[in-house]
Amino acid sequence: MSGWPTRIAVLSVAAIVSISSPPRAVAEPEAAPSYSFLGGVAAQFLAPDTSPTGANDWSCRPDRAHPQPVVLLHGLSNQTITWNTLAPVLVSEGYCVFSTTYGTGPLGSVGAVAPIEESAVQIGAFIDRVLAATGAPRVDLVGHSMGGAIPFYYINHLGGASGIDDYIAMAAPFHGTTLSGIQSMFAQVLAAVPAMDAAITPHCGPCQFAYGSSHLQKLNPDAAVAPDIDFTTIVTRYDQIATPYDTGMLEGSNVRNILVQDLCAQDYTEHYELTADPVAIGVVIAALADQDIAPATCRPVLPFVGPV
């Protein structure tokens, strides 16, 4: 496990370099879901910030078996990298799937860097567009990392609760993150220089998810505020970004909290790989279909590699 931080750093740099490239108009078709974070990185190199395979077919109409369109919301990444696997899987299951890159800033097409409020407004506008195009009264949300938490601002402050049926959050830092202990170092610097804190944090979405941040009180990630929404959270014990991993869990009678290692003990997937993890994807499919979530038949799953 000692090689993980190095691999994570290298792959993160590669991803950021690639997602800073100018976007192309149309993504190249892909043969099959990769079930690996690396597949998303490769797709980003080939066609930066384009819709993942199958997503954003604006002629798609929900049917009786799949009545809600599914909106996919990335974290500190973009739609191309994060949803390279899940989007085509859900399309093959019969869902109308939509994704967007929101909250971009100085890092080019890296999303979710804007303040929570700004990202939430963009997310709300995209959901309105999906509802108008499909004629559906509500959407199902699947969000990863900050994309799993920011919609609570949309629910609490932008009137979004009535437009959501299922809300599935993967490794979401609902209650803040310690970043495996790194966040405390940043907190000490900002505490020592209050002017820096005042200049940076209000304009930095990821900064607002620091453990103990006052911004989380306004976000108010409480499932009780939306009793008609069915919430499912999916977390991994080996998360190194949203830490401790139970920051991604909620409380309430309308909540199901799923730890992937309870379904497959040999699953070692980490934060970024979670959206491509077969066990987590199985939970998403079951949750969207309002089915019970059962232990998975699984093989060992390694970070950035997938099932082995």
PDB file of N, CA, C and O in Angstrom, residues 113 123 146 158 268:
ATOM      1  N   VAL A 113     -14.440  23.601  -8.632  1.00  0.00           N
ATOM      2  CA  VAL A 113     -13.498  24.482  -7.939  1.00  0.00           C
ATOM      3  C   VAL A 113     -14.168  25.794  -7.528  1.00  0.00           C
ATOM      4  O   VAL A 113     -13.643  26.524  -6.679  1.00  0.00           O
ATOM      5  N   ILE A 123     -25.656  23.631 -11.199  1.00  0.00           N
ATOM      6  CA  ILE A 123     -26.278  22.306 -11.145  1.00  0.00           C
ATOM      7  C   ILE A 123     -27.796  22.430 -11.283  1.00  0.00           C
ATOM      8  O   ILE A 123     -28.441  21.674 -12.021  1.00  0.00           O
ATOM      9  N   MET A 146     -17.449  16.003  -4.025  1.00  0.00           N
ATOM     10  CA  MET A 146     -18.209  17.231  -3.812  1.00  0.00           C
ATOM     11  C   MET A 146     -19.506  17.249  -4.612  1.00  0.00           C
ATOM     12  O   MET A 146     -20.492  17.861  -4.202  1.00  0.00           O
ATOM     13  N   LEU A 158     -32.252  26.536  -2.948  1.00  0.00           N
ATOM     14  CA  LEU A 158     -32.673  26.844  -4.312  1.00  0.00           C
ATOM     15  C   LEU A 158     -33.950  26.103  -4.704  1.00  0.00           C
ATOM     16  O   LEU A 158     -34.288  26.014  -5.889  1.00  0.00           O
ATOM     17  N   TYR A 268     -10.498  -3.034  -2.630  1.00  0.00           N
ATOM     18  CA  TYR A 268      -9.574  -2.041  -2.076  1.00  0.00           C
ATOM     19  C   TYR A 268      -9.664  -0.704  -2.816  1.00  0.00           C
ATOM     20  O   TYR A 268      -8.737   0.109  -2.756  1.00  0.00           O
TER      21      TYR A 268
END
